[in-house]
CSV table of C-alpha atoms in Angstrom, one decimal:
chain,number,residue,atom,x,y,z
D,1,MET,CA,14.5,7.6,-9.6
D,2,ARG,CA,14.1,4.4,-11.0
D,3,GLY,CA,10.5,2.7,-11.1
D,4,LEU,CA,10.5,-1.3,-11.2
D,5,GLU,CA,7.0,-2.2,-12.8
D,6,HIS,CA,5.7,-5.0,-13.1
D,7,HIS,CA,4.0,-4.2,-16.6
D,8,LEU,CA,5.8,-1.4,-18.1
D,9,PRO,CA,3.3,2.5,-18.7
D,10,ASP,CA,2.8,3.8,-21.8
D,11,PRO,CA,5.3,6.4,-22.5
D,12,ALA,CA,2.8,9.0,-22.6
D,13,LYS,CA,2.2,8.0,-18.8
D,14,ARG,CA,5.8,8.2,-17.8
D,15,ILE,CA,7.3,10.0,-14.9
D,16,GLU,CA,10.2,12.5,-16.6
D,17,GLY,CA,13.6,11.5,-15.1
D,18,VAL,CA,12.1,7.8,-13.8
D,19,ASP,CA,14.1,5.0,-15.1
D,20,TYR,CA,11.2,2.5,-15.6
D,21,ILE,CA,12.6,-1.6,-15.2
D,22,GLN,CA,10.5,-4.5,-16.2
D,23,CYS,CA,10.2,-7.1,-13.5
D,24,ASP,CA,8.7,-9.9,-12.1
D,25,VAL,CA,8.9,-9.7,-8.2
D,26,LEU,CA,8.2,-12.6,-7.1
D,27,GLU,CA,10.6,-14.7,-9.7
D,28,ASP,CA,13.5,-11.8,-10.8
D,29,ASP,CA,16.5,-11.4,-9.0
D,30,LEU,CA,16.2,-7.3,-8.1
D,31,ALA,CA,19.7,-6.8,-6.8
D,32,ASP,CA,21.0,-4.9,-10.2
D,33,ALA,CA,17.6,-3.1,-10.4
D,34,ILE,CA,18.1,-1.6,-7.1
D,35,ARG,CA,21.6,-1.5,-6.7
D,36,GLY,CA,22.7,2.1,-5.8
D,37,CYS,CA,19.4,3.8,-4.7
D,38,ASP,CA,19.3,5.3,-0.8
D,39,ALA,CA,15.8,3.2,-0.1
D,40,VAL,CA,13.3,1.8,-1.8
D,41,ILE,CA,9.4,2.4,-1.7
D,42,SER,CA,7.1,-0.8,-2.1
D,43,THR,CA,3.6,0.0,-3.6
D,44,LEU,CA,3.1,-3.4,-4.3
D,45,GLY,CA,-0.7,-4.3,-3.8
D,46,VAL,CA,-3.4,-6.6,-4.9
D,47,SER,CA,-6.6,-5.4,-6.2
D,48,PHE,CA,-10.0,-6.1,-4.0
D,49,THR,CA,-11.7,-9.3,-6.2
D,50,PRO,CA,-13.6,-12.4,-4.7
D,51,SER,CA,-10.7,-14.7,-5.7
D,52,THR,CA,-8.1,-11.8,-4.5
D,53,ALA,CA,-10.2,-12.0,-0.9
D,54,ILE,CA,-9.8,-16.2,-1.5
D,55,ASP,CA,-6.6,-16.7,-2.0
D,56,PRO,CA,-4.6,-13.8,-2.7
D,57,PRO,CA,-0.9,-13.7,-4.2
D,58,PRO,CA,2.0,-13.7,-1.6
D,59,LEU,CA,2.5,-9.8,-2.8
D,60,TYR,CA,3.1,-8.6,0.2
D,61,THR,CA,5.0,-11.7,2.4
D,62,GLU,CA,7.2,-12.7,-0.4
D,63,GLY,CA,7.2,-10.2,-2.5
D,64,THR,CA,8.1,-7.9,0.3
D,65,ARG,CA,11.0,-10.9,1.6
D,66,ARG,CA,12.7,-10.7,-1.6
D,67,ILE,CA,12.7,-7.2,-1.7
D,68,VAL,CA,14.2,-6.6,2.0
D,69,GLU,CA,16.5,-9.6,0.5
D,70,ALA,CA,18.2,-7.9,-2.3
D,71,MET,CA,18.2,-4.7,-0.6
D,72,GLY,CA,20.8,-6.9,1.6
D,73,ARG,CA,23.1,-7.6,-1.0
D,74,VAL,CA,23.0,-4.3,-2.0
D,75,GLY,CA,23.9,-2.4,0.9
D,76,ILE,CA,20.2,-0.9,1.4
D,77,ASP,CA,18.6,-0.8,5.0
D,78,ARG,CA,15.8,1.6,4.6
D,79,ILE,CA,12.4,0.4,2.8
D,80,ALA,CA,8.7,1.9,3.1
D,81,VAL,CA,6.2,-0.4,2.0
D,82,ILE,CA,2.0,-0.6,1.7
D,83,SER,CA,0.1,-1.9,4.5
D,84,ALA,CA,-3.4,-0.7,6.1
D,85,ALA,CA,-5.1,0.5,8.8
D,86,PHE,CA,-7.7,-2.4,9.2
D,87,VAL,CA,-4.8,-4.6,9.4
D,88,ASP,CA,-5.9,-3.3,13.7
D,89,GLN,CA,-9.5,-2.6,14.5
D,90,GLN,CA,-9.9,1.4,13.8
D,91,ALA,CA,-12.8,3.3,16.4
D,92,GLY,CA,-13.8,5.6,14.3
D,93,VAL,CA,-14.6,3.0,10.8
D,94,PRO,CA,-18.3,3.1,9.9
D,95,SER,CA,-20.1,-0.2,10.9
D,96,TRP,CA,-21.1,-1.4,7.6
D,97,PHE,CA,-17.7,-1.6,6.7
D,98,ARG,CA,-16.8,-2.9,10.1
D,99,LEU,CA,-19.0,-5.5,9.9
D,100,THR,CA,-18.6,-6.6,6.0
D,101,VAL,CA,-15.9,-4.8,4.0
D,102,VAL,CA,-13.6,-5.4,7.0
D,103,PRO,CA,-14.5,-9.4,7.5
D,104,ALA,CA,-14.0,-10.0,3.7
D,105,LEU,CA,-10.9,-8.4,3.1
D,106,ALA,CA,-9.3,-11.5,6.0
D,107,ASN,CA,-7.2,-13.4,4.1
D,108,ILE,CA,-5.3,-9.6,2.5
D,109,LEU,CA,-5.3,-7.9,5.6
D,110,GLU,CA,-3.4,-11.4,7.2
D,111,HIS,CA,-0.3,-10.9,4.4
D,112,MET,CA,-0.4,-7.2,5.7
D,113,ARG,CA,0.1,-8.6,9.4
D,114,ALA,CA,2.9,-10.8,8.6
D,115,MET,CA,4.4,-8.4,6.3
D,116,GLU,CA,4.3,-6.5,9.1
D,117,ARG,CA,5.6,-9.3,11.0
D,118,MET,CA,8.9,-9.6,9.0
D,119,LEU,CA,10.2,-5.9,8.8
D,120,GLU,CA,9.9,-5.9,12.5
D,121,ALA,CA,12.0,-8.8,12.7
D,122,GLU,CA,15.1,-7.7,10.2
D,123,GLN,CA,17.6,-6.4,12.4
D,124,GLY,CA,19.3,-3.4,10.6
D,125,LEU,CA,16.2,-2.3,8.7
D,126,LYS,CA,14.8,0.4,8.7
D,127,TRP,CA,11.3,0.5,7.5
D,128,THR,CA,8.2,2.1,7.3
D,129,ALA,CA,4.6,0.9,6.8
D,130,ALA,CA,2.0,3.2,5.5
D,131,ARG,CA,-2.0,2.2,7.2
D,132,PRO,CA,-4.2,4.3,4.8
D,133,GLY,CA,-7.4,3.9,5.1
D,134,TRP,CA,-9.7,3.1,2.2
D,135,LEU,CA,-8.4,4.2,-0.8
D,136,ILE,CA,-9.5,6.7,-2.9
D,137,ASP,CA,-8.6,7.8,-6.4
D,138,LEU,CA,-8.3,11.6,-5.7
D,139,PRO,CA,-5.6,14.9,-6.1
D,140,TYR,CA,-3.5,15.2,-3.6
D,141,SER,CA,-5.0,17.3,-1.0
D,142,GLY,CA,-2.3,18.1,1.7
D,143,GLU,CA,-4.4,17.6,4.6
D,144,ALA,CA,-4.2,14.2,5.4
D,145,GLN,CA,-3.8,13.5,9.1
D,146,VAL,CA,-1.2,10.8,10.0
D,147,LYS,CA,-1.1,9.0,13.4
D,148,ALA,CA,1.0,6.0,14.5
D,149,ARG,CA,-1.6,2.7,13.6
D,150,THR,CA,-4.3,4.4,14.4
D,151,LEU,CA,-6.8,6.5,11.9
D,152,SER,CA,-7.6,10.2,13.8
D,153,THR,CA,-10.8,10.3,14.3
D,154,ASP,CA,-13.3,10.7,11.2
D,155,CYS,CA,-10.6,10.2,8.5
D,156,PHE,CA,-12.2,7.0,6.9
D,157,ARG,CA,-10.7,7.2,3.5
D,158,CYS,CA,-7.5,8.5,2.3
D,159,CYS,CA,-6.6,9.9,-1.2
D,160,HIS,CA,-3.7,8.3,-3.3
D,161,ALA,CA,-1.4,11.0,-3.3
D,162,ASP,CA,-1.4,11.8,0.1
D,163,LEU,CA,-0.6,8.3,0.8
D,164,ALA,CA,2.7,8.8,-1.6
D,165,ALA,CA,3.8,11.9,0.0
D,166,LEU,CA,3.6,10.3,3.4
D,167,LEU,CA,6.1,7.9,2.0
D,168,LEU,CA,8.2,10.0,-0.3
D,169,ASP,CA,8.5,12.3,3.4
D,170,SER,CA,9.1,9.0,5.5
D,171,VAL,CA,12.0,8.2,3.3
D,172,VAL,CA,13.2,11.9,2.5
D,173,SER,CA,13.3,13.2,6.1
D,174,GLY,CA,14.0,9.8,8.2
D,175,ARG,CA,10.6,9.8,10.2
D,176,TRP,CA,8.2,6.9,10.9
D,177,ILE,CA,11.6,4.9,11.0
D,178,HIS,CA,10.2,1.7,12.4
D,179,GLU,CA,6.4,2.8,13.0
D,180,LYS,CA,3.5,2.2,11.4
D,181,PRO,CA,1.7,5.4,10.5
D,182,ALA,CA,-1.9,5.9,9.7
D,183,VAL,CA,-2.8,8.2,6.7
D,184,GLY,CA,-6.4,9.7,6.1
D,185,LYS,CA,-8.3,12.9,5.6
D,186,PRO,CA,-12.7,13.2,5.8
D,187,GLU,CA,-14.7,13.2,2.6
D,188,ALA,CA,-17.7,14.7,1.8
D,189,ASP,CA,-20.5,12.0,2.8
D,190,ASP,CA,-21.3,11.0,-0.6
D,191,LEU,CA,-17.8,9.3,-0.8
D,192,GLU,CA,-18.1,7.6,2.4
D,193,GLY,CA,-21.0,5.6,1.9
D,194,LEU,CA,-22.0,1.7,1.1
D,195,LEU,CA,-22.9,3.8,-2.6
D,196,ALA,CA,-19.9,5.0,-3.1
D,197,LEU,CA,-17.7,1.5,-2.3
D,198,ARG,CA,-20.3,-0.8,-4.6
D,199,GLU,CA,-19.9,2.2,-7.5
D,200,GLU,CA,-15.5,2.1,-6.8
D,201,LEU,CA,-15.5,-2.1,-6.6
D,202,GLU,CA,-17.6,-2.5,-10.0
D,203,SER,CA,-15.9,0.2,-11.6
D,204,LEU,CA,-12.2,-1.8,-10.4
D,205,HIS,CA,-14.7,-5.1,-12.2
D,206,LEU,CA,-15.1,-3.1,-15.3
D,207,ARG,CA,-11.2,-2.2,-15.4
D,208,ARG,CA,-10.4,-5.6,-14.9
D,209,ASP,CA,-12.7,-7.0,-17.6
D,210,ARG,CA,-11.4,-4.8,-20.6
């Protein structure tokens, strides 16, 4: 197993059995780095900050395109990527989130839609575009509900580890090919409210500024 990283993790945080390769998905030739792999799981994403909300870097669009092109050169036809449930309207999303956060994410979500359209247009590519709810950094629950395209009722949030499990399962099992599975699970009220969002965004800004 290989992990392509823009910034290599500290040795203490590396996973045993993973070969880490440093690269820039927007600049480097990725073909040699993925040669011999059976599938690619792309976890490309951008943080939600004022600057990225206004002008997102083209990781979803150009980055994914470059990965797919490299896959074609080395004979890999299976990829799973991260999109977002909110690229489509979600009936179970709280109104405060739908009316405030989703519009703020508009430019990022449009990049995700463009990525999905690009994958759909690729001939012979076996793709999966996972659509998590609002991500939360909690351990694997094993209770995530997965549904085609839209979140299940009351499944507004998604644990990072549950999303990772869906991505891994999709490439190992062959499920969700040419599909956009939405994944999430109900959480406690104090993790689904406006205050929780504010605290998480403040935490992101603090980590970014250090």
